[in-house]
């Protein structure tokens, strides 16, 4: 942790409105004081500074220069919008920088030195992605602009050639719009029918209902791995089993799992899986589709152009093999290489370690946030068997989440998301129009959670004082 | 609007923050001739009221009628500039929010929703016999309501032409961030509200006159 953060004692202008314990005690030794109000977690106790292990959050923060800044009137930035996009470590920024400084060139198109090097690095990035999710071959990885494009690729290419009227696609109501809208468009074109799984009382997608909905008519099951709003985790193995039993394919939206845990596509048995680079420490502008080779091999192209053809005649063309078949035009070369660097960075830490640390953070976040009066957190309560992702979507009684987010940002430097998080059907199901969401990553610390909760209490007091 | 007019007008009492001093609850002109069918009063309604604008119970320092939209714009701009601290802006906006008359639940109809906002906003647009545009807005977000109060103060009762001439940029100071927001953004709910006000104004004028340019001429 940088000392800069350690010594900042912010005096909010609303001292009298705040809970009296608003002073942050921070030292670079991870020596924590817990305030009675937030000490519902038993994990936080006074530890001996010298022996205190440095948390993953503290040890990785120096890699993220962007986190060490003041925003709005000098508040220390507390970045808790990681489900929207993650920050990038210097290793990734350097890799992109290095690409543009030393070997920027088009890929697969030139025999010259720079092009060969760029092609090499670009293909190396593909191999890194493949290894990261344990795909059996790197040709099973198609680079796309983002997860959304990857889903659209499957919808148009696989969907248009495999679905007929009355075929069914099973999804959950908790899907991101990116995993709903492409299928709605497809259903308009093909007559395929969308079937939605709702939530259980515990506010997790009802897997029993999903199992029942899957039938001989089902051709595709589209599910998220980790929910970007509920923080719940779906049992992909079982879902794949049920789907494959009736001959249906499974597409997993892994946007919120690949960055945070070990994801093994062979172990999961999924047919398609998508994720975005920008949520996993990589640059924006690149994402990927994993597809089983035999599926990709049978799929027609999605977009036409250079790179994806084998021979072009005036009346027809023959298409390149996957993955090139699906990568029309010049790809996001520097970004893909940056994604490769992000994977190196994450792998060096270890995804299991990241996950374990985040489970602990997730519990701390859930418990701390739960102490705020009038707060309602969506999704399942954490338990020995239920592990939540390190994010909480919530509302505070009588306050609009956008007002909360605005005040937290302006007054406390805390960046959270407000709105429907591209999950309007889910919000509607929960009877709300919007929610606030704090989402963490491995470079966040329990102090960040404390700052957030303290800021939230102040925010609630502030707005309530106007009522 | 002529920006020159906007900059010339500098009333001495600017620091008194006029919007604050206005009571924005004049007896509303009733546009609902048929109460049994509230749907017909949505934005498409062309029921023209024959009652004139009624003076608010507590007349403001400058009567609304003496201030042009350009002058009000200037006042708003100065007001926001006088509040460099976001917290003060939020406080002011919450105060304005409290002055904005709420719709009753039945007024929050889907057809009046301003879409694309992070908060929910309902907007009712009508115009009276004088050709003045009448706006009512409500939102479930207090900060948004505060902004909407400013828009209402600025444009309620204005001529359609004046409504259509306002640009988001003219209200560049109207934000709660320290950075002036230059580009129109989905996050800036009031941008959507302003654009909706203008779109619906245009639609109403089109419907009434068949030619949007007609009543817009000075
Ligand atoms: C669960 C989930 N799916 C899909 C997406 C879409 O990702 P992208 O916008 O990078 O395509 C997101 C990102 O917000 C997400 O959280």
XYZ file of C-alpha atoms and ligand atoms in Angstrom:
701
model
C 0.000 0.000 0.000
C 1.304 3.417 -0.768
C 2.037 5.634 2.176
C 0.068 8.385 0.547
C -3.056 6.451 1.392
C -1.895 5.503 4.790
C -1.697 8.988 6.157
C -4.742 10.616 4.688
C -7.164 11.677 7.337
C -10.125 13.066 5.561
C -12.350 15.413 7.436
C -15.697 15.257 5.789
C -17.590 18.463 5.879
C -20.511 16.711 7.465
C -18.829 15.597 10.588
C -21.863 16.181 12.671
C -23.986 14.042 10.424
C -21.609 11.194 10.390
C -21.146 8.405 12.753
C -18.494 9.413 15.224
C -16.084 6.781 14.036
C -15.291 8.413 10.790
C -11.577 8.552 11.164
C -9.747 6.070 9.117
C -6.927 4.367 10.819
C -4.576 3.186 8.208
C -1.048 2.166 8.308
C 0.995 0.397 5.771
C 1.241 -2.537 8.136
C -2.341 -3.539 7.666
C -2.975 -2.825 11.301
C -6.692 -2.625 11.571
C -8.991 -1.133 14.119
C -12.501 -2.315 13.928
C -15.326 -0.094 14.937
C -18.066 -1.666 16.945
C -20.591 -0.701 14.328
C -18.875 -2.655 11.608
C -17.352 -5.417 13.598
C -19.967 -8.003 12.875
C -17.291 -9.982 11.156
C -15.215 -12.000 13.523
C -12.322 -12.108 11.127
C -11.221 -8.596 11.900
C -9.488 -8.282 15.184
C -6.459 -6.466 16.402
C -3.533 -8.245 14.937
C 0.072 -7.843 15.817
C 1.419 -5.505 13.178
C 4.718 -7.237 12.680
C 3.102 -10.602 12.127
C 0.152 -9.402 10.115
C 0.314 -10.858 6.634
C -0.144 -8.344 3.887
C -3.423 -8.996 2.145
C -3.593 -9.600 -1.571
C -5.323 -6.244 -1.928
C -2.499 -4.426 -0.208
C 0.238 -6.270 -2.017
C -1.212 -5.717 -5.499
C -2.361 -2.115 -5.170
C 1.029 -0.681 -6.096
C 0.589 -2.276 -9.532
C -2.456 -0.106 -10.157
C -1.302 3.475 -10.306
C -4.785 4.703 -11.115
C -6.047 3.698 -7.669
C -3.692 6.084 -5.942
C -5.387 9.317 -6.751
C -7.695 11.864 -5.282
C -10.957 12.686 -6.951
C -13.610 15.352 -6.378
C -12.328 17.799 -3.803
C -9.495 15.654 -2.673
C -11.262 12.474 -1.601
C -9.135 9.375 -1.892
C -10.494 7.295 -4.764
C -12.239 4.114 -3.658
C -12.966 2.223 -6.838
C -15.815 -0.239 -6.374
C -17.151 -0.541 -9.901
C -15.122 -3.531 -10.968
C -18.029 -5.524 -12.328
C -18.389 -2.788 -14.936
C -14.703 -2.717 -15.725
C -11.497 -3.497 -13.892
C -8.378 -1.391 -13.637
C -5.233 -2.358 -15.515
C -1.918 -3.135 -13.850
C 1.208 -1.451 -15.192
C 2.319 -4.739 -16.731
C -0.653 -4.578 -19.084
C -0.243 -0.892 -19.853
C 3.440 -1.525 -20.551
C 2.678 -4.433 -22.857
C 0.327 -2.326 -24.948
C 2.745 0.570 -24.880
C 5.567 -1.700 -25.949
C 3.520 -3.094 -28.811
C 2.855 0.349 -30.228
C 6.373 1.575 -29.556
C 8.289 -1.358 -30.882
C 6.385 -3.710 -33.129
C 3.042 -2.277 -34.215
C 2.153 -3.962 -37.463
C -0.721 -5.787 -39.063
C -1.022 -9.470 -38.350
C -1.071 -12.421 -40.736
C -0.481 -10.087 -43.660
C 3.134 -9.250 -44.031
C 6.300 -11.204 -44.179
C 8.364 -8.403 -42.736
C 9.956 -8.434 -39.319
C 7.419 -6.333 -37.457
C 4.431 -8.151 -38.882
C 5.942 -11.487 -37.996
C 6.534 -10.322 -34.447
C 3.048 -8.826 -34.094
C 1.497 -12.017 -35.482
C 3.549 -14.058 -33.092
C 2.509 -12.047 -30.055
C -1.116 -11.924 -31.141
C -1.231 -15.687 -31.555
C 0.638 -16.070 -28.294
C -2.155 -14.103 -26.617
C -4.645 -16.560 -28.055
C -2.650 -19.452 -26.597
C -2.593 -17.684 -23.240
C -6.370 -17.335 -23.252
C -6.730 -20.988 -24.240
C -4.460 -22.121 -21.438
C -6.128 -19.794 -18.944
C -9.535 -21.417 -19.425
C -8.046 -24.807 -20.300
C -9.331 -25.037 -23.858
C -7.883 -28.056 -25.604
C -6.662 -26.034 -28.593
C -5.939 -22.360 -29.099
C -8.011 -22.452 -32.308
C -11.033 -22.779 -30.038
C -10.493 -19.159 -29.003
C -11.972 -16.487 -31.258
C -11.019 -12.916 -30.483
C -13.995 -10.573 -30.544
C -14.495 -6.963 -29.514
C -16.064 -7.984 -26.223
C -18.312 -10.611 -24.690
C -21.349 -9.027 -26.297
C -19.917 -9.522 -29.758
C -18.964 -13.078 -28.882
C -22.574 -13.850 -27.934
C -23.857 -12.207 -31.092
C -21.394 -14.271 -33.092
C -22.911 -17.473 -31.735
C -26.451 -16.171 -32.164
C -25.954 -15.265 -35.809
C -23.581 -17.944 -36.914
C -24.630 -20.978 -34.902
C -28.171 -19.834 -34.184
C -29.218 -18.913 -37.705
C -28.054 -22.226 -39.082
C -29.246 -24.461 -36.267
C -32.574 -23.115 -35.064
C -36.003 -23.514 -36.578
C -39.455 -22.361 -35.472
C -40.520 -23.652 -32.032
C -37.014 -24.679 -31.039
C -36.366 -23.459 -27.537
C -33.610 -21.453 -25.935
C -33.552 -21.587 -22.145
C -32.154 -18.580 -20.287
C -32.485 -17.082 -16.828
C -34.108 -13.747 -16.098
C -30.846 -12.737 -14.454
C -28.941 -12.607 -17.730
C -27.174 -9.444 -18.783
C -28.897 -7.680 -21.681
C -25.993 -8.864 -23.831
C -27.107 -12.425 -23.248
C -30.807 -11.715 -23.815
C -31.152 -9.308 -26.714
C -29.157 -11.323 -29.308
C -31.526 -14.247 -28.695
C -34.568 -12.038 -28.988
C -33.302 -10.864 -32.365
C -32.578 -14.441 -33.320
C -35.995 -15.585 -32.227
C -37.590 -12.940 -34.434
C -35.625 -14.273 -37.373
C -35.980 -18.000 -36.759
C -39.176 -18.421 -34.783
C -37.257 -20.032 -31.933
C -38.843 -19.517 -28.524
C -37.145 -18.103 -25.429
C -37.896 -19.717 -22.072
C -36.886 -17.887 -18.940
C -35.956 -19.352 -15.582
C -36.952 -17.158 -12.632
C -35.497 -16.921 -9.135
C -36.010 -18.966 -6.005
C -36.959 -17.363 -2.710
C -33.268 -17.072 -1.932
C -32.934 -14.854 -4.996
C -30.831 -17.215 -7.034
C -31.820 -18.511 -10.464
C -34.020 -21.540 -9.905
C -31.942 -24.441 -11.186
C -34.736 -26.893 -10.506
C -36.977 -24.892 -12.782
C -34.186 -24.788 -15.320
C -33.882 -28.548 -15.216
C -37.612 -28.848 -15.776
C -37.625 -26.357 -18.636
C -34.927 -28.234 -20.507
C -36.643 -30.635 -22.874
C -36.268 -32.261 -26.264
C -37.298 -28.926 -27.770
C -34.356 -27.173 -26.128
C -31.537 -26.454 -28.533
C -29.522 -24.045 -26.437
C -29.146 -23.074 -22.802
C -27.713 -19.607 -22.162
C -26.661 -18.894 -18.606
C -24.307 -16.650 -16.712
C -21.688 -18.286 -14.540
C -21.630 -15.582 -11.871
C -24.428 -13.015 -11.746
C -23.369 -9.387 -12.107
C -26.241 -8.335 -9.889
C -27.090 -11.194 -7.527
C -23.492 -12.287 -6.954
C -24.743 -15.867 -7.162
C -22.894 -18.708 -8.870
C -24.646 -21.243 -11.091
C -23.749 -24.962 -11.073
C -22.559 -25.082 -14.669
C -21.557 -28.764 -14.543
C -25.065 -29.868 -13.701
C -26.678 -27.527 -16.198
C -24.392 -28.838 -18.933
C -25.356 -32.378 -17.978
C -29.084 -31.636 -18.232
C -28.650 -29.831 -21.540
C -26.449 -32.468 -23.117
C -28.878 -35.185 -22.041
C -31.405 -33.704 -24.481
C -28.842 -32.797 -27.109
C -28.860 -29.068 -26.367
C -25.785 -26.866 -26.407
C -24.738 -24.595 -23.547
C -23.366 -21.073 -23.825
C -21.939 -19.636 -20.618
C -21.575 -15.922 -20.056
C -18.433 -15.990 -17.959
C -17.868 -12.230 -17.819
C -18.048 -12.215 -14.040
C -16.342 -15.537 -13.378
C -13.262 -15.717 -15.597
C -11.727 -12.618 -13.940
C -12.316 -13.946 -10.433
C -11.864 -17.706 -10.290
C -10.465 -20.752 -12.009
C -12.624 -21.504 -15.032
C -11.929 -24.744 -16.848
C -14.032 -25.158 -19.976
C -13.220 -28.844 -20.342
C -14.128 -29.579 -16.776
C -17.334 -27.582 -17.097
C -18.079 -29.269 -20.410
C -19.536 -26.114 -21.930
C -19.979 -25.727 -25.675
C -19.491 -21.974 -25.814
C -18.126 -19.549 -23.249
C -17.586 -15.816 -23.533
C -15.742 -13.168 -21.538
C -14.422 -9.633 -21.899
C -10.813 -8.596 -21.471
C -11.622 -5.304 -19.775
C -13.137 -6.959 -16.711
C -10.020 -9.064 -16.151
C -7.290 -6.430 -16.054
C -6.964 -6.329 -19.830
C -7.663 -3.512 -22.277
C -11.084 -2.656 -23.628
C -11.873 -3.523 -27.228
C -11.151 -7.223 -27.015
C -12.988 -10.228 -25.677
C -13.207 -13.823 -26.641
C -15.433 -16.682 -27.563
C -14.489 -20.205 -26.641
C -16.237 -22.761 -28.827
C -15.639 -26.485 -29.087
C -13.671 -27.111 -32.292
C -16.260 -29.309 -33.923
C -18.913 -26.650 -33.355
C -16.792 -23.781 -34.646
C -15.725 -25.849 -37.644
C -19.355 -26.313 -38.686
C -20.343 -22.675 -38.216
C -20.628 -20.215 -41.121
C -18.875 -16.837 -40.899
C -20.435 -14.019 -38.916
C -18.901 -10.982 -40.607
C -17.325 -10.903 -44.037
C -14.040 -9.261 -44.921
C -10.320 -9.752 -44.909
C -8.631 -12.240 -42.620
C -11.583 -14.643 -42.587
C -11.388 -15.966 -46.141
C -9.355 -18.525 -47.862
C -10.036 -17.569 -51.501
C -12.217 -14.811 -52.850
C -13.791 -15.047 -56.274
C -16.190 -12.518 -57.639
C -19.226 -14.668 -57.029
C -18.190 -16.532 -53.920
C -15.438 -17.070 -51.416
C -14.168 -19.953 -49.438
C -13.703 -19.421 -45.774
C -10.722 -19.814 -43.593
C -10.753 -22.287 -40.752
C -11.662 -21.171 -37.241
C -10.677 -19.010 -35.515
C -9.753 -16.789 -38.516
C -13.138 -17.467 -40.100
C -14.707 -15.399 -37.339
C -12.135 -12.623 -37.190
C -12.947 -10.494 -40.208
C -10.805 -7.427 -40.702
C -7.827 -6.220 -38.720
C -8.296 -7.319 -35.126
C -7.535 -5.365 -31.958
C -3.920 -6.504 -32.011
C -2.444 -4.382 -29.237
C -5.460 -5.048 -27.059
C -5.268 -8.810 -27.545
C -1.595 -8.669 -26.619
C -2.580 -6.605 -23.580
C -5.090 -9.289 -22.647
C -2.282 -11.815 -22.876
C -0.282 -9.688 -20.443
C -3.282 -9.480 -18.122
C -3.544 -13.250 -18.114
C 0.147 -13.505 -17.279
C -0.393 -11.083 -14.432
C -3.437 -12.911 -13.043
C -1.795 -16.305 -13.449
C 1.248 -15.163 -11.571
C -0.926 -14.307 -8.597
C -2.975 -17.451 -9.109
C -6.684 -17.561 -9.762
C -7.363 -19.745 -6.749
C -5.633 -17.231 -4.518
C -7.614 -14.407 -6.088
C -10.815 -16.343 -5.564
C -10.098 -17.212 -1.939
C -9.240 -13.629 -1.130
C -12.383 -12.394 -2.854
C -14.617 -14.845 -0.997
C -13.335 -13.342 2.231
C -13.856 -9.805 0.889
C -17.321 -10.757 -0.346
C -18.395 -11.879 3.118
C -16.932 -8.781 4.696
C -18.727 -6.568 2.191
C -22.031 -8.348 2.695
C -21.828 -8.158 6.470
C -20.630 -4.563 6.622
C -23.197 -3.314 4.160
C -25.892 -5.208 6.007
C -25.313 -3.031 9.084
C -26.509 0.095 7.275
C -30.054 0.915 8.379
C -32.691 0.437 5.709
C -30.388 -1.391 3.328
C -31.628 -4.239 1.183
C -29.010 -6.413 -0.490
C -30.108 -8.546 -3.434
C -29.118 -12.115 -4.030
C -28.405 -15.013 -1.704
C -27.094 -14.656 1.842
C -23.588 -16.063 2.109
C -23.130 -19.278 4.084
C -20.769 -22.189 4.358
C -22.179 -23.542 1.113
C -23.202 -20.350 -0.648
C -20.244 -18.308 -1.807
C -21.162 -14.940 -3.182
C -19.061 -13.044 -5.668
C -17.428 -9.951 -4.190
C -20.209 -7.607 -5.164
C -23.441 -6.359 -3.641
C -26.372 -4.802 -5.447
C -28.535 -2.956 -2.981
C -31.041 -0.258 -2.284
C -31.528 1.937 0.735
C -35.095 2.577 1.744
C -36.419 5.888 0.493
C -33.335 6.801 -1.501
C -32.694 6.591 -5.187
C -29.535 4.629 -6.002
C -28.405 7.313 -8.418
C -28.626 9.918 -5.683
C -26.603 7.622 -3.432
C -23.991 7.019 -6.107
C -23.743 10.724 -6.917
C -23.201 11.712 -3.312
C -20.774 8.873 -2.598
C -18.731 9.924 -5.584
C -18.791 13.649 -4.971
C -18.412 13.642 -1.243
C -16.473 10.477 -0.515
C -14.644 9.575 -3.707
C -16.353 6.190 -3.725
C -17.139 4.924 -7.224
C -20.102 2.592 -7.359
C -22.587 1.861 -10.092
C -26.226 2.790 -10.080
C -28.970 1.910 -12.502
C -30.169 -1.408 -13.809
C -26.710 -2.829 -14.575
C -28.005 -4.039 -17.931
C -30.315 -6.429 -16.118
C -33.714 -4.810 -16.476
C -35.756 -8.034 -16.522
C -34.162 -9.016 -13.231
C -34.841 -5.616 -11.702
C -38.425 -5.802 -12.837
C -38.731 -9.258 -11.322
C -37.417 -7.911 -8.019
C -39.940 -5.082 -8.235
C -37.374 -2.316 -8.539
C -36.290 0.049 -11.267
C -32.734 0.519 -10.258
C -30.176 -0.472 -7.673
C -26.748 0.549 -6.528
C -23.863 -1.874 -6.848
C -20.492 -2.043 -5.173
C -18.235 -4.578 -6.861
C -14.736 -5.491 -5.745
C -11.649 -7.017 -7.243
C -8.534 -8.533 -5.724
C -6.847 -5.124 -5.413
C -9.595 -3.905 -3.097
C -9.169 -4.160 0.638
C -11.365 -4.335 3.691
C -10.471 -0.688 4.268
C -12.113 0.089 0.927
C -15.231 -1.645 2.202
C -15.041 0.347 5.441
C -14.660 3.602 3.510
C -17.617 2.703 1.351
C -19.885 1.742 4.230
C -18.900 4.805 6.226
C -19.561 6.990 3.194
C -22.892 5.305 2.665
C -23.976 5.922 6.247
C -23.078 9.570 5.815
C -24.952 9.671 2.508
C -28.075 8.207 4.038
C -27.894 10.671 6.940
C -27.414 13.530 4.543
C -30.444 12.740 2.430
C -32.577 11.913 5.413
C -31.768 15.285 6.934
C -33.600 16.820 3.979
C -36.755 14.881 4.531
C -31.858 31.935 -28.364
C -29.541 34.801 -28.845
C -26.598 34.296 -26.595
C -25.840 37.995 -26.686
C -29.051 38.743 -24.853
C -28.155 36.185 -22.285
C -24.899 37.767 -21.387
C -26.091 41.342 -21.324
C -28.685 40.816 -18.662
C -27.149 41.113 -15.243
C -29.718 41.965 -12.634
C -28.154 43.268 -9.434
C -29.882 40.678 -7.319
C -28.356 37.713 -9.051
C -26.742 36.436 -5.933
C -30.153 36.041 -4.415
C -30.702 33.079 -6.664
C -34.064 33.661 -8.146
C -35.192 30.111 -8.811
C -35.008 29.583 -5.116
C -37.361 32.427 -4.442
C -40.045 31.316 -6.792
C -42.951 29.377 -5.736
C -43.465 26.891 -8.434
C -46.884 25.832 -7.461
C -49.182 28.140 -9.316
C -52.644 26.731 -9.601
C -52.092 24.485 -12.562
C -54.057 25.077 -15.646
C -56.362 22.172 -16.017
C -55.698 20.321 -19.216
C -57.845 17.394 -18.364
C -61.282 18.039 -19.685
C -62.168 14.409 -19.403
C -61.015 13.127 -16.062
C -62.477 9.728 -16.675
C -59.914 9.060 -19.308
C -56.559 10.186 -18.017
C -54.739 8.563 -20.938
C -55.947 11.250 -23.294
C -54.037 13.886 -21.420
C -50.717 12.395 -22.255
C -48.275 14.242 -24.428
C -50.370 13.781 -27.496
C -53.266 15.667 -26.027
C -54.135 18.848 -27.759
C -56.730 20.152 -25.373
C -55.949 23.802 -25.315
C -56.740 25.624 -22.162
C -58.426 28.962 -22.398
C -57.315 30.134 -19.024
C -54.370 32.372 -18.767
C -51.239 31.903 -16.770
C -52.036 32.561 -13.173
C -49.707 34.513 -10.959
C -48.166 32.411 -8.204
C -49.529 33.112 -4.734
C -46.205 34.583 -3.665
C -45.122 36.749 -6.541
C -41.406 36.493 -7.122
C -39.113 39.433 -7.104
C -39.080 39.557 -10.843
C -42.367 38.506 -12.180
C -41.954 35.469 -14.412
C -43.390 37.391 -17.294
C -40.653 39.988 -17.194
C -37.853 37.472 -17.441
C -37.024 36.024 -20.803
C -35.762 32.497 -21.164
C -32.370 33.940 -21.993
C -32.354 35.918 -18.786
C -33.401 32.940 -16.740
C -30.712 30.878 -18.367
C -28.194 33.444 -17.304
C -29.524 33.391 -13.769
C -29.306 29.611 -13.602
C -25.797 29.678 -14.954
C -24.741 32.247 -12.380
C -26.445 30.364 -9.628
C -24.614 27.126 -10.348
C -21.342 28.997 -10.783
C -21.836 30.477 -7.337
C -21.845 26.971 -5.888
C -18.476 25.501 -6.699
C -18.783 22.797 -4.043
C -20.715 19.769 -5.234
C -22.211 19.306 -1.807
C -23.718 22.771 -1.972
C -25.103 22.034 -5.376
C -26.655 18.840 -4.074
C -28.167 20.735 -1.160
C -29.602 23.352 -3.479
C -30.962 20.682 -5.782
C -32.591 18.877 -2.877
C -34.180 22.126 -1.866
C -35.540 22.579 -5.369
C -36.685 18.994 -5.388
C -38.785 19.755 -2.355
C -40.466 22.595 -4.255
C -41.393 20.463 -7.226
C -44.964 19.310 -6.939
C -45.111 15.524 -7.065
C -47.345 13.683 -9.455
C -49.851 11.501 -7.747
C -49.304 7.825 -8.547
C -51.876 7.935 -11.339
C -49.927 10.720 -13.011
C -46.868 8.540 -13.310
C -48.072 6.925 -16.495
C -45.832 4.858 -18.696
C -46.581 6.959 -21.764
C -45.093 9.984 -20.011
C -41.877 8.227 -19.050
C -38.657 9.777 -20.225
C -36.713 6.699 -21.209
C -33.016 6.096 -21.107
C -32.436 7.663 -17.701
C -30.856 5.990 -14.715
C -33.684 7.448 -12.649
C -37.335 7.323 -13.586
C -38.743 10.557 -14.933
C -42.283 11.390 -15.973
C -42.925 14.390 -18.155
C -46.230 15.968 -19.066
C -46.176 18.430 -21.941
C -49.081 20.591 -23.025
C -49.537 24.066 -24.368
C -52.037 26.761 -23.646
C -54.007 29.095 -25.820
C -51.289 31.714 -25.828
C -48.979 29.186 -27.373
C -47.001 28.874 -24.168
C -45.564 25.498 -23.403
C -46.524 23.961 -20.081
C -44.415 21.296 -18.461
C -44.772 19.120 -15.435
C -42.064 16.718 -14.373
C -41.628 14.201 -11.619
C -38.885 11.734 -10.784
C -38.063 9.098 -8.212
C -34.602 10.598 -7.744
C -34.310 13.692 -5.585
C -31.287 15.095 -7.385
C -33.003 14.578 -10.705
C -36.073 16.334 -9.349
C -33.884 19.270 -8.408
C -32.591 19.525 -11.946
C -36.100 19.159 -13.291
C -37.239 22.029 -11.093
C -34.634 24.198 -12.796
C -35.805 23.115 -16.230
C -39.409 23.822 -15.311
C -38.491 27.201 -13.897
C -36.669 27.923 -17.106
C -39.144 26.656 -19.660
C -42.622 26.329 -18.192
C -44.699 29.027 -19.844
C -42.110 29.744 -22.514
C -42.850 30.004 -26.206
C -42.279 26.822 -28.161
C -39.539 28.515 -30.137
C -37.611 29.341 -26.979
C -37.980 25.778 -25.742
C -36.576 24.401 -28.961
C -33.641 26.755 -28.990
C -32.162 25.719 -25.676
C -29.047 23.620 -26.019
C -27.646 21.266 -23.439
C -24.463 23.313 -23.658
C -26.327 26.437 -22.522
C -26.739 24.678 -19.195
C -23.188 23.448 -18.973
C -22.903 24.574 -15.361
C -25.879 22.531 -14.300
C -24.203 19.485 -12.802
C -22.980 18.184 -9.489
C -19.523 17.276 -10.626
C -16.596 19.615 -10.498
C -15.948 18.911 -14.148
C -18.230 20.741 -16.496
C -19.931 18.047 -18.464
C -19.377 18.805 -22.093
C -20.751 15.878 -23.923
C -24.332 14.938 -23.565
C -24.436 11.773 -21.580
C -27.053 9.179 -20.794
C -26.055 9.536 -17.189
C -27.162 13.135 -17.161
C -30.802 12.527 -16.689
C -31.734 16.145 -17.182
C -30.252 16.088 -20.679
C -32.785 13.437 -21.566
C -35.518 15.453 -19.923
C -34.638 18.578 -21.875
C -34.464 16.641 -25.114
C -37.812 15.033 -24.335
C -39.329 18.433 -23.600
C -38.163 19.621 -26.977
C -39.210 16.539 -28.885
C -42.671 16.580 -27.402
C -42.978 20.324 -27.921
C -42.195 19.836 -31.567
C -44.681 16.995 -31.847
C -47.439 19.047 -30.262
C -46.779 22.004 -32.522
C -46.684 19.737 -35.546
C -49.993 18.259 -34.578
C -51.622 21.613 -33.983
C -50.266 23.539 -36.924
C -48.961 20.898 -39.272
C -45.859 22.983 -39.677
C -43.347 23.294 -36.892
C -41.956 26.574 -38.145
C -45.240 28.469 -37.940
C -45.650 29.299 -34.277
C -41.926 29.356 -33.766
C -41.519 32.569 -35.661
C -41.022 35.525 -33.370
C -22.625 -10.846 -16.811
C -22.226 -9.956 -17.950
N -22.446 -10.347 -19.200
C -22.103 -9.594 -20.260
C -21.504 -8.380 -20.094
C -21.172 -7.569 -21.303
O -19.814 -7.358 -21.422
P -19.265 -6.407 -22.569
O -20.002 -5.125 -22.447
O -17.813 -6.259 -22.285
O -19.525 -7.065 -23.870
C -21.253 -7.923 -18.799
C -20.636 -6.609 -18.587
O -21.236 -5.686 -18.066
C -21.622 -8.730 -17.705
O -21.424 -8.322 -16.444
